[in-house]
Short mmCIF file of C-alpha atoms in Angstrom, two decimals:
data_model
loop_
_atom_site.label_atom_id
_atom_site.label_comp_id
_atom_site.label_asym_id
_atom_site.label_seq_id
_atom_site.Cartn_x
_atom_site.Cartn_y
_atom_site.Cartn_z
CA UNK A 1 19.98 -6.12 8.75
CA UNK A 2 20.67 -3.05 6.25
CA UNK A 3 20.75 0.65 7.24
CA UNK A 4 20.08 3.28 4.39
CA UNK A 5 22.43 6.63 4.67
CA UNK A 6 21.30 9.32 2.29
CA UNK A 7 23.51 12.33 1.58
CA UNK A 8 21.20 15.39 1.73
CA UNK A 9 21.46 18.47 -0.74
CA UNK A 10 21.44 17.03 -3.86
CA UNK A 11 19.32 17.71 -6.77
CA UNK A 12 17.28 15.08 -8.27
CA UNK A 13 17.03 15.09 -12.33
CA UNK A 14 16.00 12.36 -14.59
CA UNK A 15 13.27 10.24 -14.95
CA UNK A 16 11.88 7.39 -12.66
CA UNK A 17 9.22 4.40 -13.56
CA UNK A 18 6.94 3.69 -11.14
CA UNK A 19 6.39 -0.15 -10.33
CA UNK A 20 2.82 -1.94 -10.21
CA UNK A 21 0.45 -1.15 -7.35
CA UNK A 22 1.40 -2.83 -3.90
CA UNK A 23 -2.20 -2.56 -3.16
CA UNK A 24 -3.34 -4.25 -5.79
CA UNK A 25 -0.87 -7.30 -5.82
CA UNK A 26 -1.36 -7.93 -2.32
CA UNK A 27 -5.21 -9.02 -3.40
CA UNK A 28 -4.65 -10.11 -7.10
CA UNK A 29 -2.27 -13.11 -5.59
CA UNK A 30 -4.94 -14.22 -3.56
CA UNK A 31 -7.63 -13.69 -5.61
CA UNK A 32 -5.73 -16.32 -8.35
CA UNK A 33 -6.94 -19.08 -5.96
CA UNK A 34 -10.79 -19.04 -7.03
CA UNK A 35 -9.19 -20.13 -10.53
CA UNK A 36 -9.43 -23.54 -11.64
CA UNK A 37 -6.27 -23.07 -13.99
CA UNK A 38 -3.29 -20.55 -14.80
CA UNK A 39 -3.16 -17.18 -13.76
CA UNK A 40 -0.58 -14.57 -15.19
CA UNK A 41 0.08 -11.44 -13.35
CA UNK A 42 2.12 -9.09 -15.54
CA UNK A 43 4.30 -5.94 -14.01
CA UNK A 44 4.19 -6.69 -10.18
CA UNK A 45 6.89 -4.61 -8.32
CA UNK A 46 9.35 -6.13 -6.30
CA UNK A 47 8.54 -6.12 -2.89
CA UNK A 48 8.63 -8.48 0.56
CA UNK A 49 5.01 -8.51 0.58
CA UNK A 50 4.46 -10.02 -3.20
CA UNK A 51 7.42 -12.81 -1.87
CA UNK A 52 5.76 -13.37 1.56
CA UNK A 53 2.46 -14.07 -0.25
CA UNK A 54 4.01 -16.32 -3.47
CA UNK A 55 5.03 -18.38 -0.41
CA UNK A 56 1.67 -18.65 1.43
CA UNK A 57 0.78 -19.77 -2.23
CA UNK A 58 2.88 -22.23 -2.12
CA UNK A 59 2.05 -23.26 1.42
CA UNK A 60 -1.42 -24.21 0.25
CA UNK A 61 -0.63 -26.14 -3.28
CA UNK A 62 -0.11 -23.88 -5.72
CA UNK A 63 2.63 -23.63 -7.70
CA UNK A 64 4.33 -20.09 -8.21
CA UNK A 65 6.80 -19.34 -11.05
CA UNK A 66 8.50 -15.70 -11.07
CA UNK A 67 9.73 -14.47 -14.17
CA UNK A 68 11.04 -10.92 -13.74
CA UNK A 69 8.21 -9.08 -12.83
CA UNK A 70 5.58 -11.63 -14.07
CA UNK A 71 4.32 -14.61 -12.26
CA UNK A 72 2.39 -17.85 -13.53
CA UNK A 73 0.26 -19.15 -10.74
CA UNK A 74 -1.15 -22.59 -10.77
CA UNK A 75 -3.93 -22.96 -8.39
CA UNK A 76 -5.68 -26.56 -9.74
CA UNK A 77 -3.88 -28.31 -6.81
CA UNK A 78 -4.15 -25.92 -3.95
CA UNK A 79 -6.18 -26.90 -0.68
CA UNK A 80 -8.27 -25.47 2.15
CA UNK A 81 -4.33 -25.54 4.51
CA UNK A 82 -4.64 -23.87 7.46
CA UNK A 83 -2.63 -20.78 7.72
CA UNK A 84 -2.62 -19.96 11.44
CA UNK A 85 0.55 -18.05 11.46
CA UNK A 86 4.21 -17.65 10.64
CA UNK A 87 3.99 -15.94 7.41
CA UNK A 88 0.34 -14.58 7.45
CA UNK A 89 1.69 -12.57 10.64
CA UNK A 90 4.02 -10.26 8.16
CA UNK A 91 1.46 -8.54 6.39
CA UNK A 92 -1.73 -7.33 6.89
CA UNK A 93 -3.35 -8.27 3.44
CA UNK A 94 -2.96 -12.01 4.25
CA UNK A 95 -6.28 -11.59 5.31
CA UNK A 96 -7.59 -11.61 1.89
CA UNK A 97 -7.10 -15.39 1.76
CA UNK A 98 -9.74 -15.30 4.01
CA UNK A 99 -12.49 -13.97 0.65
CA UNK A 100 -10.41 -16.31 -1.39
CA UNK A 101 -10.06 -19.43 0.29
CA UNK A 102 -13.68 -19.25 0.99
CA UNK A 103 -14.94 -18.95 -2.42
CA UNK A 104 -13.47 -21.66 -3.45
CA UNK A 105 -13.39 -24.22 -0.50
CA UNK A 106 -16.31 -22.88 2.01
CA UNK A 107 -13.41 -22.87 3.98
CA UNK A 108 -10.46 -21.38 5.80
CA UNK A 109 -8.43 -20.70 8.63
CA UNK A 110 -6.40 -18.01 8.49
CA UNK A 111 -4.07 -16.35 11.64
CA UNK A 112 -4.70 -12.72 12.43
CA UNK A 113 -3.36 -10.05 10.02
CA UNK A 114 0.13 -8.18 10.76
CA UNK A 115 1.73 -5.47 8.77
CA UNK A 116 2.42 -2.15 9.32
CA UNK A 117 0.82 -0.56 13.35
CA UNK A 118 -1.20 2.14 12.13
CA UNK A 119 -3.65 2.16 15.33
CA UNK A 120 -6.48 -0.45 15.53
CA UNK A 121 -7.84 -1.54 12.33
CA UNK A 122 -10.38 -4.41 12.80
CA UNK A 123 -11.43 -6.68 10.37
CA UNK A 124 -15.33 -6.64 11.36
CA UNK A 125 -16.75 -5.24 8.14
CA UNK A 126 -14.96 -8.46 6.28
CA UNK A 127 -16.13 -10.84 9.22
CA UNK A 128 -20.10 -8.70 8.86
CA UNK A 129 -20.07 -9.56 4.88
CA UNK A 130 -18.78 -13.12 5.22
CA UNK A 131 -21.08 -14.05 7.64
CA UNK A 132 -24.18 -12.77 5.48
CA UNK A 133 -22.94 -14.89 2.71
CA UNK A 134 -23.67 -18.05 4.63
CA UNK A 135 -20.51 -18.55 6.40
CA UNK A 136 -19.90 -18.91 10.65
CA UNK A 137 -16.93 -17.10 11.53
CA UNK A 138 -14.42 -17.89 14.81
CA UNK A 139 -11.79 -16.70 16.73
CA UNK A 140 -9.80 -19.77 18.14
CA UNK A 141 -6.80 -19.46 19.42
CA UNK A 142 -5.47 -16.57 17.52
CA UNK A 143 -6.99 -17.63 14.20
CA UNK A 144 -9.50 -16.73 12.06
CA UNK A 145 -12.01 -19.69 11.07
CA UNK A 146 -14.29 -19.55 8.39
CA UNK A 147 -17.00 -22.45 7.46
CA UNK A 148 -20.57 -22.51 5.26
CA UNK A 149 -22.13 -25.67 3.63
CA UNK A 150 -22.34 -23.24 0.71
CA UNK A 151 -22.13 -19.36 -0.06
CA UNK A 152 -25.15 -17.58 -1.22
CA UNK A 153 -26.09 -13.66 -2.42
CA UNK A 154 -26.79 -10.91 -0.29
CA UNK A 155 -27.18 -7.47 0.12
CA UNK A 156 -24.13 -5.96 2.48
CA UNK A 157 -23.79 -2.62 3.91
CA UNK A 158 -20.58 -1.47 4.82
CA UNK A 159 -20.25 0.56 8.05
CA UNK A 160 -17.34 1.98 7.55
CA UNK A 161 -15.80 2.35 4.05
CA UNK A 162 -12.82 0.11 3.65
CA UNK A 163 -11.01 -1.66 0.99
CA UNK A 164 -10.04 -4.58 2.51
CA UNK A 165 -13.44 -5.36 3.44
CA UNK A 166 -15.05 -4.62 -0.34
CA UNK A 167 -12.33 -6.93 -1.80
CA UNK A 168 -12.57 -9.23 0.93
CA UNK A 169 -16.12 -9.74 0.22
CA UNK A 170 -15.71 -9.72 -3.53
CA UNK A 171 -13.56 -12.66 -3.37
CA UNK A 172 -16.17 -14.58 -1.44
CA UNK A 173 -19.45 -13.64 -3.03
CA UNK A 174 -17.84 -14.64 -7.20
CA UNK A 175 -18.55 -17.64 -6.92
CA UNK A 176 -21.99 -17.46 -4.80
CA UNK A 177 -25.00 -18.58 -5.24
CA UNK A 178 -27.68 -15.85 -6.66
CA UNK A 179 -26.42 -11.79 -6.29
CA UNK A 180 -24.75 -9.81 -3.86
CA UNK A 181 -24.78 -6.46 -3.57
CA UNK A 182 -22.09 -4.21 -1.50
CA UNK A 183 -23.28 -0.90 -0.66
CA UNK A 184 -21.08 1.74 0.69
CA UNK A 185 -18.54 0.01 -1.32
CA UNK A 186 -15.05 1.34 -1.28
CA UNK A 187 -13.87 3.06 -4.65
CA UNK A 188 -10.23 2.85 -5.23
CA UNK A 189 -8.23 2.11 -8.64
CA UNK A 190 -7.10 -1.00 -6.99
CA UNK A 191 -10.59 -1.97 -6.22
CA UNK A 192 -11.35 -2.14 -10.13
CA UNK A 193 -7.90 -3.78 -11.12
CA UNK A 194 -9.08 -6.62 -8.97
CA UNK A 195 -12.36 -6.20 -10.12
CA UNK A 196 -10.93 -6.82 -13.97
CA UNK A 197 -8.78 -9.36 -13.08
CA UNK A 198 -12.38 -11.05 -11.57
CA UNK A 199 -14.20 -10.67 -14.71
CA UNK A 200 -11.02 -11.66 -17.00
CA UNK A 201 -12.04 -14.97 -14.73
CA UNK A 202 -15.51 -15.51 -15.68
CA UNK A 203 -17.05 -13.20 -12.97
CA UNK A 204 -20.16 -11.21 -13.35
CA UNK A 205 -19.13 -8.04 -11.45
CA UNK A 206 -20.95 -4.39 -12.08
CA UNK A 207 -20.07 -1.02 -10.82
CA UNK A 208 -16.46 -1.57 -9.24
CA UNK A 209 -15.54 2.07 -8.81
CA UNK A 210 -18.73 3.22 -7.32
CA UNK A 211 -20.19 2.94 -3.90
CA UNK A 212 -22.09 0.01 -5.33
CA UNK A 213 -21.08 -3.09 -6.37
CA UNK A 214 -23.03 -5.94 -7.49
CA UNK A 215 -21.97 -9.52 -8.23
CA UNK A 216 -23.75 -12.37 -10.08
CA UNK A 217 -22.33 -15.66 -8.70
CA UNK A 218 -20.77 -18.01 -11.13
CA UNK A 219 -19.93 -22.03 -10.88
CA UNK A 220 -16.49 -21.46 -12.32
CA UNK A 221 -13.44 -19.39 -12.97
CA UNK A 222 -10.64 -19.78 -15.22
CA UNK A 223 -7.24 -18.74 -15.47
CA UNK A 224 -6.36 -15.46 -17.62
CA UNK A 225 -3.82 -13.15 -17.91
CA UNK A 226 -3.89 -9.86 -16.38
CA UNK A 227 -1.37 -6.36 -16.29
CA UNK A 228 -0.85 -4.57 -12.78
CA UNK A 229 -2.06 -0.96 -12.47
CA UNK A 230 0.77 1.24 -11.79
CA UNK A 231 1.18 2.16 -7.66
CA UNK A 232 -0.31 5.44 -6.97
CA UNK A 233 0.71 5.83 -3.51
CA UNK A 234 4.90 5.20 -4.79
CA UNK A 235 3.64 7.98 -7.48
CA UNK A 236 2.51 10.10 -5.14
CA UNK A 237 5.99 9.39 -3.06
CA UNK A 238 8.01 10.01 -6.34
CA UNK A 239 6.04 13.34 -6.88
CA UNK A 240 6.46 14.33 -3.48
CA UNK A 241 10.64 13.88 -3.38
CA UNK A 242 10.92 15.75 -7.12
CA UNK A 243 8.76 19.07 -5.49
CA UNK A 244 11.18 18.31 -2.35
CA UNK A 245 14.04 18.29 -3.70
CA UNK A 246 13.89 17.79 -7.61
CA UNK A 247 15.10 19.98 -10.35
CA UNK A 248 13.41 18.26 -13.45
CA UNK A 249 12.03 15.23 -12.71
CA UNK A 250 10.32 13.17 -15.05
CA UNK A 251 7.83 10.11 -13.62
CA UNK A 252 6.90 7.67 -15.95
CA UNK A 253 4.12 5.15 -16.06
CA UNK A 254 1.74 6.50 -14.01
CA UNK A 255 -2.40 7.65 -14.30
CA UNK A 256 -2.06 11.23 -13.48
CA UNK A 257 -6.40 11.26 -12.52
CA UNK A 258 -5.56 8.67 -9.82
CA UNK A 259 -3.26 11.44 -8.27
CA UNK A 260 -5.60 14.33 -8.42
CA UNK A 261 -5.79 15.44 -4.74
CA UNK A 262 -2.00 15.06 -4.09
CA UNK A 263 -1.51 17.13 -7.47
CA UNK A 264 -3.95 20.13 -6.63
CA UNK A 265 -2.33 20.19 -3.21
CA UNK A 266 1.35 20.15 -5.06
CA UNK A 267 0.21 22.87 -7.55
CA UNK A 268 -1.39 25.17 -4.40
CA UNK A 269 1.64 24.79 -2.55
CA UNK A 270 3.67 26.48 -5.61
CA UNK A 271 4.87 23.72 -7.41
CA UNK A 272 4.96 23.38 -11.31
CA UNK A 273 3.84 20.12 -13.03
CA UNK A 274 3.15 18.78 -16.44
CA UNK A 275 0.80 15.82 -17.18
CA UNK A 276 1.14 13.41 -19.87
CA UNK A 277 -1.35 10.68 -20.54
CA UNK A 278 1.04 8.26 -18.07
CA UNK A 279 3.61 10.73 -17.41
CA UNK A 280 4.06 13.62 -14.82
CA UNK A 281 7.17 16.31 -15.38
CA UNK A 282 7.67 17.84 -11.89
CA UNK A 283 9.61 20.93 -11.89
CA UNK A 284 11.19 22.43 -8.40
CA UNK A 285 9.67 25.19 -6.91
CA UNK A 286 10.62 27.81 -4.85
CA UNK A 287 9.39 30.09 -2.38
CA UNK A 288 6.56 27.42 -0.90
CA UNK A 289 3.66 28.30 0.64
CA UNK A 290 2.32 25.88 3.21
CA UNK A 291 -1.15 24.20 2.88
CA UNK A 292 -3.83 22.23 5.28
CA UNK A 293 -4.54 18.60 4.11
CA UNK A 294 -7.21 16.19 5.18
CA UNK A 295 -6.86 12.21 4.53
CA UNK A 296 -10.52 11.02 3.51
CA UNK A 297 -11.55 7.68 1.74
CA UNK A 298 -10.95 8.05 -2.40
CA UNK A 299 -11.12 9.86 -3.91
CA UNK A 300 -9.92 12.30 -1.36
CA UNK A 301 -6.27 12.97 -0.12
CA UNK A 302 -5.12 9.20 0.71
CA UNK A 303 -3.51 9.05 3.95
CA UNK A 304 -0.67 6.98 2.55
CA UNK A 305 1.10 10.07 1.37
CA UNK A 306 0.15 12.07 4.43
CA UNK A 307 3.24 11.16 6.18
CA UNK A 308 5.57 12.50 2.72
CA UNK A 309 3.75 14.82 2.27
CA UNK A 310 4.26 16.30 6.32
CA UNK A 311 8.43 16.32 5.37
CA UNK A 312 7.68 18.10 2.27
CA UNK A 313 5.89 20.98 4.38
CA UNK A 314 8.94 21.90 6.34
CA UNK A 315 10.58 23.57 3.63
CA UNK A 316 7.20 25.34 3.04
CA UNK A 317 6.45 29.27 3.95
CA UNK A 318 3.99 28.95 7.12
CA UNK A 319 1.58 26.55 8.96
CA UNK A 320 0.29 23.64 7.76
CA UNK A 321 -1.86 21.05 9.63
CA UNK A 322 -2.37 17.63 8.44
CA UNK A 323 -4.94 15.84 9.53
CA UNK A 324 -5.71 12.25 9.05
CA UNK A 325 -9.18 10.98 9.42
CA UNK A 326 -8.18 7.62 8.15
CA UNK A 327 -5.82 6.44 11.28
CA UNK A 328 -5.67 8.80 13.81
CA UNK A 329 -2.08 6.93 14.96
CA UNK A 330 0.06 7.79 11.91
CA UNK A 331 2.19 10.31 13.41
CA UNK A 332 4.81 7.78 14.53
CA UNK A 333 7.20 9.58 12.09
CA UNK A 334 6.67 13.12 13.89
CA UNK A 335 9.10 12.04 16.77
CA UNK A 336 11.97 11.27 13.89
CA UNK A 337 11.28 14.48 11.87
CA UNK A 338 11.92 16.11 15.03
CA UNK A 339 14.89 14.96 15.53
CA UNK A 340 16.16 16.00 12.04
CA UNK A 341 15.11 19.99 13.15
CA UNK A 342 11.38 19.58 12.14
CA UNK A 343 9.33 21.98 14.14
CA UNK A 344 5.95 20.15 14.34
CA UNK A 345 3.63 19.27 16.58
CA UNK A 346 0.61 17.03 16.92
CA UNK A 347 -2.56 18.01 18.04
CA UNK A 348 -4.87 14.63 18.44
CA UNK A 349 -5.76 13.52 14.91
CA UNK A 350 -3.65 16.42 13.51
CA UNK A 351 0.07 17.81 13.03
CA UNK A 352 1.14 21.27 12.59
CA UNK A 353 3.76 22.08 10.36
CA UNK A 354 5.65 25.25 10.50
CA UNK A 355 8.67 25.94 7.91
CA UNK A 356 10.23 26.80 6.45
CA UNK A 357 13.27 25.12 8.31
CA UNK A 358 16.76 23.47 7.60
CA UNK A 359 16.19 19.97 7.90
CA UNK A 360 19.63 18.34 9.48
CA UNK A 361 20.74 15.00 8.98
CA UNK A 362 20.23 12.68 11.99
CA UNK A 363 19.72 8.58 13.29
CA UNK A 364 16.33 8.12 12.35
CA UNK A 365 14.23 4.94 12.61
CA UNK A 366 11.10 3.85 10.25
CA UNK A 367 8.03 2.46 12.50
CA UNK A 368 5.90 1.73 8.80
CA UNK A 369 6.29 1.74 5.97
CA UNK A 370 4.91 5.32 4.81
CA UNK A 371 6.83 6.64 8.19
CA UNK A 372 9.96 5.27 5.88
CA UNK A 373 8.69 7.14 2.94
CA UNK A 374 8.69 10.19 4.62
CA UNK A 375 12.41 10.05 6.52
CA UNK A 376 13.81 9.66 2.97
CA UNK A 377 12.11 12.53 2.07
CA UNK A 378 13.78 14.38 4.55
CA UNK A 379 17.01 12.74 3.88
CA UNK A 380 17.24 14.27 0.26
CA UNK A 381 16.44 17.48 1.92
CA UNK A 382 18.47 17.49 4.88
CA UNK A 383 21.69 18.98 5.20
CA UNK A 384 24.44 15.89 6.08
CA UNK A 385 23.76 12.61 6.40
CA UNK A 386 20.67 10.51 7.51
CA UNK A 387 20.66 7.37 9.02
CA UNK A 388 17.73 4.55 8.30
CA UNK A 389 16.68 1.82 9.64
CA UNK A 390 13.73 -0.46 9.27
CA UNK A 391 14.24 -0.88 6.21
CA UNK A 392 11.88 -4.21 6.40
CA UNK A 393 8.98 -1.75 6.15
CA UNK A 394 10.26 0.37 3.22
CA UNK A 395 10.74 -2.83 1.53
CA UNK A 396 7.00 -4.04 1.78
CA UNK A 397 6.62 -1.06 -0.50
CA UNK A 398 8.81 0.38 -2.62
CA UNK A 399 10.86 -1.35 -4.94
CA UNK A 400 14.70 -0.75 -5.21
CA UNK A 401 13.88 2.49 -3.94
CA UNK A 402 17.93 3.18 -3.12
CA UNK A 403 18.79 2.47 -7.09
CA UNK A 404 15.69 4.67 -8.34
CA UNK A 405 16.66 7.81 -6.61
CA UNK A 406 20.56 7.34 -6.85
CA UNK A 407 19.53 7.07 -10.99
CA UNK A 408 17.79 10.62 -10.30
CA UNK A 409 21.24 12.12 -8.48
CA UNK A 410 20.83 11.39 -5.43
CA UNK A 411 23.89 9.88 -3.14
CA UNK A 412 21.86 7.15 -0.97
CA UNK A 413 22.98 3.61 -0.34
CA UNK A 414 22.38 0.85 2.16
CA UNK A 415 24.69 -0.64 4.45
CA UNK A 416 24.81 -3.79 6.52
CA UNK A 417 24.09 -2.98 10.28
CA UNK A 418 26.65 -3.33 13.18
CA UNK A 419 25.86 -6.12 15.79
CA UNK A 420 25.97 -3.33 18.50
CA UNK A 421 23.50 -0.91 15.80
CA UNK A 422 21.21 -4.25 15.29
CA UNK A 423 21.40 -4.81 19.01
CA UNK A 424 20.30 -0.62 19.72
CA UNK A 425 17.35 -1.26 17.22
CA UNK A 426 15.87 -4.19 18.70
CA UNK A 427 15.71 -2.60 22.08
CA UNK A 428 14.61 0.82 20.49
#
């Protein structure tokens, strides 16, 4: 086990590329099972969760071959395996094998999802749309199991908005019989770069984007090849750590629209920043003033950059309150902040920030991977050193995250743990 140690103070300059969208790879691998042939997936970042799900691949038939940051998938001999557990338990978008693997074998069994503890997060919107397809869902023994004699069209209305439920059910109803229709469809840019790779396929698929999505079921797919979206929420992240703590920092290969609300918030807090058509020049501001933020489903404020975006407001002038409407129990990274001088406090679904203050370098632990996201951001800011761990759940996300912000000026680095420090964060 690593540790990362940033050295706080510094002043970021350069320029950074942002890597392809976690949340899109984590359903464009699965989704290359409904394919009858090749599948090419061009610029995926290099993360845990794209290796843990190559391997479920694997597990299942298919043959994986990583080049860089392309793979070539070969799904032709892949079967209806069971996938109870083991790796399907480190990441909560293994549960989109469950759209997949149903498509294409009216079949599946699939262990409950893990990943990051972000309060509950149930999967009964997926189970709601696979069972009006045709299929008869069941929970045995700690596994999902899915079943139908054949999947046909229907009209499915979402409860709650979610996007593991819209892709979920996207992956099951392509292949269909007759049309489905998903109504209070989620809308985010990942749901349309799945949507594309889809119709690269051979899928009939209208109005990914929107709140409505219909589907015309086909017989077949095909292989194709397809290019990743860039990630938004590692943007977002980037953008956050140059108004932090950047001087001039320039982040390239990114869709600027996709970050709207984080910008407007950025610009109302004070901070200066150029857009390109995939670039972003983030200048340093000073004299901050603070700013209220509310997570809501896209296209508002995501609540993956609510926890950043929380350090950021301690070197702001005033009160700000976050609140996050998405998952009332993503405040695990208060408690750390805290102990690097933060003076917040939370409030049920809300924290309030109140700044500006010297952050100071402290022993801090990651409990997600967005709580990670935001320690670092403190880090740079801090004065002294800050200690990381769980660095298992900044790597689901963010690829060679140390090497991209030492290239900007910053002094970070990782370190192998102690067995006394190992031992201490197990029992933590």
């Amino acid at each position: 086990m690593q540790k990362m140690l940033i050295e706080g103070g510094n002043l970021l300059n350069g320029k950074v590329r942002i890597s392809g969208a976690k949340n899109s790879a984590v359903a464009l691998l699965p989704a290359s099972i409904l394919a009858d042939s090749k599948v090419i997936i061009e610029g995926l970042p290099k993360i845990s969760d794209v290796d843990t799900l190559n391997l479920l691949l694997e597990e299942i038939g298919g043959t994986v071959e990583q080049r860089g940051q392309t793979v070539h998938i070969d799904p032709s001999q892949m079967t209806a395996m069971p996938l109870p557990n083991g790796r399907v338990k480190k990441l909560r978008a293994s549960y989109y094998f469950m759209g997949a693997m149903l498509g294409r074998f009216k079949e599946a069994v699939i262990g409950l999802p893990g990943g990051c503890y972000l309060g509950p997060r149930p999967i009964d919107q997926h189970i709601k749309g696979f069972e009006a397809l045709g299929a008869t869902v069941s929970n045995e023994q700690g596994a999902i199991y899915l079943r139908a004699d054949e999947l046909r069209g229907a009209r499915i209305y979402l409860d709650v908005v979610s996007v593991g439920a819209t892709i979920n059910i996207m992956l099951a109803a392509v292949k269909a019989k007759g049309k489905t229709v998903i109504e209070n469809a989620a809308r985010e840019p990942e749901i349309i770069d799945v949507a594309t790779l889809l119709t690269s396929m051979g899928a009939k698929i209208k109005g990914a984007g929107t709140d409505v999505i219909r589907i015309e079921g086909v017989e077949d797919l095909t292989g194709c090849m397809h290019t990743i979206i860039p990630d938004r929420i590692e943007a977002g992240t980037y953008t956050i750590m140059a108004a932090a703590q950047g001087e001039k920092v320039l982040i390239d290969n990114v869709i600027p629209q996709h970050l709207e609300p984080l910008l407007a918030k950025l610009r109302e807090m004070g901070i200066h920043i150029e857009e390109g058509e995939e670039q972003l020049l983030v200048h340093r501001g000073k004299n901050l003033s603070s700013v209220d933020i509310k997570t809501l489903v896209h296209p508002g404020f995501p609540t993956d950059l609510q926890q950043p975006f929380s350090a950021l407001l301690t070197r702001a002038n005033g009160t700000g309150v976050v609140t996050d409407t998405i998952y009332q129990a993503r405040f695990k990274h208060i408690d750390e902040l805290r102990r690097m001088n933060a003076q917040i406090k939370v409030e049920g679904s809300s924290a309030i920030v109140s700044g500006p203050v010297q952050l100071e370098g402290a022993k801090v632990k990651a409990s997600d991977l967005r709580a990670g996201a935001s320690l670092i951001v403190a880090g740079l800011m801090a004065d002294g050193i800050t200690e990381i761990t769980g660095l298992d759940h900044i790597d689901r996300g963010y690829a060679n995250i140390a090497e991209k912000l030492a290239d900007l000026g910053a002094k970070v680095w990782r370190e192998d743990m102690t067995e006394q420090e190992i031992e201490q964060f197990q029992n933590s």
